[in-house]
Amino acid sequence: MSISKKLHARSESKCELCASDEDLIVYEVPPTSKGNEDDSILACSNCIHQIENPDAMIVNHWRCLNDSMWSEITAVQVVAWRMLTRLKAEGWPQDLLDMLYLDEESLEWAKATGEGVEEDEHKIVHRDVNGVVLQAGDSVVLIKDLKVKGSSLIAKQGTAVRRISLDRDNAEYIEGKVGPTQIVIITKYVKKI
Ligand SMILES: [Zn+2]
């Protein structure tokens, strides 16, 4: 039986990602495909086009992964992981990723094309004194008196700073307003509230 026939039988002639039955093609999941059915999925040309062209991604199309990520076929899980990783900034794909369990070997395969790697390496995470992750828009309280650079102002311990923003280049700094004054604050002197 040809690989195409095997995949049609496995998938009941549906895209293994979005369940479309149009324009189905054998997609060899890179980079290690040996051209056998375990390393390949049957997918529609629409899905494959978006996999191969990150700029062409239609976010809502990939809601289909809600169902297909639960496939028992590792190659499908791997592609689901890659697409969810690519889209994780949207929020809901991150929630699905958190539920998608891949064993070590499969995860290595999933990461092999470099999806998501760049982001993780450069990602700057801001944490408060207790190690709690801070995000733009959070409110914090100062845990000690801070002298505000370039002014005579002292921001008192216990002062709440609302709607902080994050220094994109440095995990140690956030900014926020104390009274009318925008100040830079070192993350280890704040606690999230
Ligand atoms: Zn599809």
PDB file of C-alpha atoms and ligand atoms in Angstrom:
ATOM      1  CA  MET A   1       0.000   0.000   0.000  1.00  0.00           C
ATOM      2  CA  SER A   2       1.377   3.444  -0.857  1.00  0.00           C
ATOM      3  CA  ILE A   3       1.942   5.940   1.903  1.00  0.00           C
ATOM      4  CA  SER A   4      -0.835   8.091   0.520  1.00  0.00           C
ATOM      5  CA  LYS A   5      -3.273   5.181   0.710  1.00  0.00           C
ATOM      6  CA  LYS A   6      -2.172   4.359   4.240  1.00  0.00           C
ATOM      7  CA  LEU A   7      -2.718   7.950   5.326  1.00  0.00           C
ATOM      8  CA  HIS A   8      -6.114   8.133   3.630  1.00  0.00           C
ATOM      9  CA  ALA A   9      -7.096   5.001   5.531  1.00  0.00           C
ATOM     10  CA  ARG A  10      -5.760   6.363   8.832  1.00  0.00           C
ATOM     11  CA  SER A  11      -7.479   9.740   8.500  1.00  0.00           C
ATOM     12  CA  GLU A  12     -10.650   8.544   6.733  1.00  0.00           C
ATOM     13  CA  SER A  13      -9.602  10.928   3.947  1.00  0.00           C
ATOM     14  CA  LYS A  14      -9.739  14.061   6.051  1.00  0.00           C
ATOM     15  CA  CYS A  15      -7.119  16.675   6.831  1.00  0.00           C
ATOM     16  CA  GLU A  16      -5.603  15.441  10.075  1.00  0.00           C
ATOM     17  CA  LEU A  17      -5.404  19.027  11.304  1.00  0.00           C
ATOM     18  CA  CYS A  18      -8.613  20.756  10.249  1.00  0.00           C
ATOM     19  CA  ALA A  19     -10.768  17.836   9.019  1.00  0.00           C
ATOM     20  CA  SER A  20     -11.275  19.369   5.584  1.00  0.00           C
ATOM     21  CA  ASP A  21     -11.723  16.789   2.841  1.00  0.00           C
ATOM     22  CA  GLU A  22     -10.489  18.995   0.017  1.00  0.00           C
ATOM     23  CA  ASP A  23      -7.072  19.093  -1.619  1.00  0.00           C
ATOM     24  CA  LEU A  24      -5.456  16.498   0.592  1.00  0.00           C
ATOM     25  CA  ILE A  25      -1.718  16.040   0.302  1.00  0.00           C
ATOM     26  CA  VAL A  26       0.853  13.925   2.132  1.00  0.00           C
ATOM     27  CA  TYR A  27       2.867  16.283   4.304  1.00  0.00           C
ATOM     28  CA  GLU A  28       6.179  14.863   5.476  1.00  0.00           C
ATOM     29  CA  VAL A  29       6.773  16.436   8.861  1.00  0.00           C
ATOM     30  CA  PRO A  30      10.245  17.980   8.793  1.00  0.00           C
ATOM     31  CA  PRO A  31      13.073  17.694   9.440  1.00  0.00           C
ATOM     32  CA  THR A  32      13.469  13.954  10.019  1.00  0.00           C
ATOM     33  CA  SER A  33      10.892  12.454   7.748  1.00  0.00           C
ATOM     34  CA  LYS A  34      11.897   9.098   6.378  1.00  0.00           C
ATOM     35  CA  GLY A  35       8.891   9.153   4.135  1.00  0.00           C
ATOM     36  CA  ASN A  36       6.928   6.608   6.121  1.00  0.00           C
ATOM     37  CA  GLU A  37       3.446   7.073   7.494  1.00  0.00           C
ATOM     38  CA  ASP A  38       4.612   7.684  11.059  1.00  0.00           C
ATOM     39  CA  ASP A  39       6.547  10.742   9.956  1.00  0.00           C
ATOM     40  CA  SER A  40       3.816  12.115   7.733  1.00  0.00           C
ATOM     41  CA  ILE A  41       0.310  13.451   7.988  1.00  0.00           C
ATOM     42  CA  LEU A  42      -2.473  13.881   5.516  1.00  0.00           C
ATOM     43  CA  ALA A  43      -3.262  17.584   5.357  1.00  0.00           C
ATOM     44  CA  CYS A  44      -5.173  19.957   3.137  1.00  0.00           C
ATOM     45  CA  SER A  45      -3.304  22.423   0.960  1.00  0.00           C
ATOM     46  CA  ASN A  46      -4.685  25.297   3.036  1.00  0.00           C
ATOM     47  CA  CYS A  47      -3.101  23.974   6.248  1.00  0.00           C
ATOM     48  CA  ILE A  48       0.175  23.149   4.512  1.00  0.00           C
ATOM     49  CA  HIS A  49       0.381  26.571   2.908  1.00  0.00           C
ATOM     50  CA  GLN A  50       0.069  28.212   6.326  1.00  0.00           C
ATOM     51  CA  ILE A  51       2.533  25.817   7.950  1.00  0.00           C
ATOM     52  CA  GLU A  52       5.112  26.685   5.322  1.00  0.00           C
ATOM     53  CA  ASN A  53       4.339  30.413   5.237  1.00  0.00           C
ATOM     54  CA  PRO A  54       4.174  31.938   8.722  1.00  0.00           C
ATOM     55  CA  ASP A  55       3.111  35.271   7.173  1.00  0.00           C
ATOM     56  CA  ALA A  56       0.011  33.634   5.738  1.00  0.00           C
ATOM     57  CA  MET A  57      -1.295  32.392   9.072  1.00  0.00           C
ATOM     58  CA  ILE A  58      -5.025  32.821   9.613  1.00  0.00           C
ATOM     59  CA  VAL A  59      -5.256  32.633  13.364  1.00  0.00           C
ATOM     60  CA  ASN A  60      -8.834  31.417  13.617  1.00  0.00           C
ATOM     61  CA  HIS A  61      -8.222  28.601  11.143  1.00  0.00           C
ATOM     62  CA  TRP A  62      -6.020  26.975  13.765  1.00  0.00           C
ATOM     63  CA  ARG A  63      -8.847  26.730  16.285  1.00  0.00           C
ATOM     64  CA  CYS A  64      -9.147  23.319  14.626  1.00  0.00           C
ATOM     65  CA  LEU A  65      -6.210  22.245  16.797  1.00  0.00           C
ATOM     66  CA  ASN A  66      -8.594  22.293  19.724  1.00  0.00           C
ATOM     67  CA  ASP A  67      -9.708  18.895  18.433  1.00  0.00           C
ATOM     68  CA  SER A  68      -6.811  17.610  16.360  1.00  0.00           C
ATOM     69  CA  MET A  69      -4.120  18.129  19.006  1.00  0.00           C
ATOM     70  CA  TRP A  70      -5.684  15.153  20.808  1.00  0.00           C
ATOM     71  CA  SER A  71      -4.804  12.868  17.896  1.00  0.00           C
ATOM     72  CA  GLU A  72      -2.978   9.692  18.873  1.00  0.00           C
ATOM     73  CA  ILE A  73      -0.591  10.199  15.972  1.00  0.00           C
ATOM     74  CA  THR A  74       2.683  11.739  17.054  1.00  0.00           C
ATOM     75  CA  ALA A  75       3.281  13.504  13.735  1.00  0.00           C
ATOM     76  CA  VAL A  76      -0.062  15.315  14.147  1.00  0.00           C
ATOM     77  CA  GLN A  77       0.789  16.268  17.734  1.00  0.00           C
ATOM     78  CA  VAL A  78       4.140  17.613  16.570  1.00  0.00           C
ATOM     79  CA  VAL A  79       2.586  19.851  13.919  1.00  0.00           C
ATOM     80  CA  ALA A  80      -0.081  20.981  16.408  1.00  0.00           C
ATOM     81  CA  TRP A  81       2.646  21.891  18.889  1.00  0.00           C
ATOM     82  CA  ARG A  82       4.492  23.919  16.257  1.00  0.00           C
ATOM     83  CA  MET A  83       1.445  25.866  15.146  1.00  0.00           C
ATOM     84  CA  LEU A  84       0.300  26.553  18.710  1.00  0.00           C
ATOM     85  CA  THR A  85       3.799  27.711  19.589  1.00  0.00           C
ATOM     86  CA  ARG A  86       3.851  29.999  16.587  1.00  0.00           C
ATOM     87  CA  LEU A  87       0.516  31.530  17.655  1.00  0.00           C
ATOM     88  CA  LYS A  88       0.895  31.445  21.414  1.00  0.00           C
ATOM     89  CA  ALA A  89       0.911  35.235  21.784  1.00  0.00           C
ATOM     90  CA  GLU A  90      -2.806  35.087  20.912  1.00  0.00           C
ATOM     91  CA  GLY A  91      -3.519  33.598  24.322  1.00  0.00           C
ATOM     92  CA  TRP A  92      -5.787  30.640  23.590  1.00  0.00           C
ATOM     93  CA  PRO A  93      -3.025  28.688  21.781  1.00  0.00           C
ATOM     94  CA  GLN A  94      -0.913  28.966  24.933  1.00  0.00           C
ATOM     95  CA  ASP A  95      -3.801  27.487  26.933  1.00  0.00           C
ATOM     96  CA  LEU A  96      -3.946  24.534  24.509  1.00  0.00           C
ATOM     97  CA  LEU A  97      -0.160  24.155  24.591  1.00  0.00           C
ATOM     98  CA  ASP A  98      -0.315  23.876  28.356  1.00  0.00           C
ATOM     99  CA  MET A  99      -2.591  20.852  27.916  1.00  0.00           C
ATOM    100  CA  LEU A 100      -0.643  19.230  25.078  1.00  0.00           C
ATOM    101  CA  TYR A 101       1.699  16.670  26.523  1.00  0.00           C
ATOM    102  CA  LEU A 102       4.509  15.381  24.321  1.00  0.00           C
ATOM    103  CA  ASP A 103       7.037  12.823  25.527  1.00  0.00           C
ATOM    104  CA  GLU A 104      10.681  13.865  25.436  1.00  0.00           C
ATOM    105  CA  GLU A 105      11.453  12.383  22.039  1.00  0.00           C
ATOM    106  CA  SER A 106       8.395  13.930  20.399  1.00  0.00           C
ATOM    107  CA  LEU A 107       9.086  17.304  21.955  1.00  0.00           C
ATOM    108  CA  GLU A 108      12.601  17.200  20.553  1.00  0.00           C
ATOM    109  CA  TRP A 109      11.137  16.479  17.125  1.00  0.00           C
ATOM    110  CA  ALA A 110       8.613  19.292  17.545  1.00  0.00           C
ATOM    111  CA  LYS A 111      11.352  21.765  18.426  1.00  0.00           C
ATOM    112  CA  ALA A 112      13.699  20.613  15.680  1.00  0.00           C
ATOM    113  CA  THR A 113      12.507  23.197  13.166  1.00  0.00           C
ATOM    114  CA  GLY A 114      13.244  25.988  15.595  1.00  0.00           C
ATOM    115  CA  GLU A 115       9.630  27.000  16.143  1.00  0.00           C
ATOM    116  CA  GLY A 116       9.422  29.226  19.197  1.00  0.00           C
ATOM    117  CA  VAL A 117      13.092  28.873  20.109  1.00  0.00           C
ATOM    118  CA  GLU A 118      14.138  32.373  19.185  1.00  0.00           C
ATOM    119  CA  GLU A 119      11.420  33.931  21.300  1.00  0.00           C
ATOM    120  CA  ASP A 120      12.276  31.945  24.393  1.00  0.00           C
ATOM    121  CA  GLU A 121      15.929  32.859  24.221  1.00  0.00           C
ATOM    122  CA  HIS A 122      15.239  36.551  24.014  1.00  0.00           C
ATOM    123  CA  LYS A 123      12.309  36.638  26.299  1.00  0.00           C
ATOM    124  CA  ILE A 124      12.738  38.986  29.216  1.00  0.00           C
ATOM    125  CA  VAL A 125      10.677  38.144  32.252  1.00  0.00           C
ATOM    126  CA  HIS A 126      10.087  40.705  34.967  1.00  0.00           C
ATOM    127  CA  ARG A 127       9.583  39.343  38.480  1.00  0.00           C
ATOM    128  CA  ASP A 128       8.778  41.066  41.735  1.00  0.00           C
ATOM    129  CA  VAL A 129      10.589  40.529  45.030  1.00  0.00           C
ATOM    130  CA  ASN A 130       8.774  37.217  45.511  1.00  0.00           C
ATOM    131  CA  GLY A 131       9.466  35.975  42.012  1.00  0.00           C
ATOM    132  CA  VAL A 132       5.929  36.625  40.811  1.00  0.00           C
ATOM    133  CA  VAL A 133       5.848  37.453  37.089  1.00  0.00           C
ATOM    134  CA  LEU A 134       4.918  41.058  36.364  1.00  0.00           C
ATOM    135  CA  GLN A 135       3.021  42.153  33.285  1.00  0.00           C
ATOM    136  CA  ALA A 136       2.315  45.521  31.765  1.00  0.00           C
ATOM    137  CA  GLY A 137      -0.764  46.993  33.407  1.00  0.00           C
ATOM    138  CA  ASP A 138      -0.206  45.281  36.751  1.00  0.00           C
ATOM    139  CA  SER A 139      -0.231  47.202  39.988  1.00  0.00           C
ATOM    140  CA  VAL A 140       2.594  46.942  42.492  1.00  0.00           C
ATOM    141  CA  VAL A 141       3.431  48.327  45.901  1.00  0.00           C
ATOM    142  CA  LEU A 142       6.850  49.618  46.918  1.00  0.00           C
ATOM    143  CA  ILE A 143       8.488  47.579  49.653  1.00  0.00           C
ATOM    144  CA  LYS A 144      10.968  50.280  50.671  1.00  0.00           C
ATOM    145  CA  ASP A 145      11.397  54.028  50.442  1.00  0.00           C
ATOM    146  CA  LEU A 146      12.894  54.919  47.084  1.00  0.00           C
ATOM    147  CA  LYS A 147      14.601  58.112  46.167  1.00  0.00           C
ATOM    148  CA  VAL A 148      13.476  59.231  42.764  1.00  0.00           C
ATOM    149  CA  LYS A 149      16.410  60.004  40.519  1.00  0.00           C
ATOM    150  CA  GLY A 150      16.749  63.622  39.460  1.00  0.00           C
ATOM    151  CA  SER A 151      14.243  64.974  41.962  1.00  0.00           C
ATOM    152  CA  SER A 152      13.799  65.520  45.663  1.00  0.00           C
ATOM    153  CA  LEU A 153      10.852  63.142  45.684  1.00  0.00           C
ATOM    154  CA  ILE A 154      10.939  60.087  47.874  1.00  0.00           C
ATOM    155  CA  ALA A 155       8.480  57.395  46.989  1.00  0.00           C
ATOM    156  CA  LYS A 156       7.433  55.925  50.296  1.00  0.00           C
ATOM    157  CA  GLN A 157       7.305  52.266  51.175  1.00  0.00           C
ATOM    158  CA  GLY A 158       3.732  51.083  50.739  1.00  0.00           C
ATOM    159  CA  THR A 159       3.009  53.407  47.820  1.00  0.00           C
ATOM    160  CA  ALA A 160       0.907  51.719  45.177  1.00  0.00           C
ATOM    161  CA  VAL A 161       2.013  52.087  41.587  1.00  0.00           C
ATOM    162  CA  ARG A 162      -0.762  51.269  39.153  1.00  0.00           C
ATOM    163  CA  ARG A 163      -0.614  50.271  35.521  1.00  0.00           C
ATOM    164  CA  ILE A 164       3.106  49.661  35.336  1.00  0.00           C
ATOM    165  CA  SER A 165       4.959  49.286  32.069  1.00  0.00           C
ATOM    166  CA  LEU A 166       7.927  47.006  31.508  1.00  0.00           C
ATOM    167  CA  ASP A 167      11.397  47.864  30.282  1.00  0.00           C
ATOM    168  CA  ARG A 168      11.619  45.746  27.168  1.00  0.00           C
ATOM    169  CA  ASP A 169      15.388  45.466  27.311  1.00  0.00           C
ATOM    170  CA  ASN A 170      15.966  44.912  30.981  1.00  0.00           C
ATOM    171  CA  ALA A 171      14.204  42.512  33.314  1.00  0.00           C
ATOM    172  CA  GLU A 172      15.202  44.555  36.358  1.00  0.00           C
ATOM    173  CA  TYR A 173      13.293  47.709  35.509  1.00  0.00           C
ATOM    174  CA  ILE A 174       9.659  48.681  35.330  1.00  0.00           C
ATOM    175  CA  GLU A 175       8.070  52.095  35.058  1.00  0.00           C
ATOM    176  CA  GLY A 176       5.064  53.585  36.693  1.00  0.00           C
ATOM    177  CA  LYS A 177       3.547  56.752  38.072  1.00  0.00           C
ATOM    178  CA  VAL A 178       3.925  57.940  41.630  1.00  0.00           C
ATOM    179  CA  GLY A 179       1.602  60.892  41.845  1.00  0.00           C
ATOM    180  CA  PRO A 180       2.108  62.806  38.618  1.00  0.00           C
ATOM    181  CA  THR A 181       5.679  61.624  38.179  1.00  0.00           C
ATOM    182  CA  GLN A 182       6.683  58.748  35.929  1.00  0.00           C
ATOM    183  CA  ILE A 183       9.497  56.875  37.627  1.00  0.00           C
ATOM    184  CA  VAL A 184      11.712  53.909  36.898  1.00  0.00           C
ATOM    185  CA  ILE A 185      11.583  51.270  39.606  1.00  0.00           C
ATOM    186  CA  ILE A 186      13.794  48.275  40.211  1.00  0.00           C
ATOM    187  CA  THR A 187      11.704  45.102  40.238  1.00  0.00           C
ATOM    188  CA  LYS A 188      13.233  43.715  43.432  1.00  0.00           C
ATOM    189  CA  TYR A 189      11.759  46.645  45.382  1.00  0.00           C
ATOM    190  CA  VAL A 190       8.161  45.972  44.414  1.00  0.00           C
ATOM    191  CA  LYS A 191       5.488  43.467  45.250  1.00  0.00           C
ATOM    192  CA  LYS A 192       2.595  42.709  42.933  1.00  0.00           C
ATOM    193  CA  ILE A 193      -0.852  43.539  44.311  1.00  0.00           C
TER     194      ILE A 193
HETATM  195 ZN    ZN B   1      -6.414  21.316   6.877  1.00  0.00          ZN
END
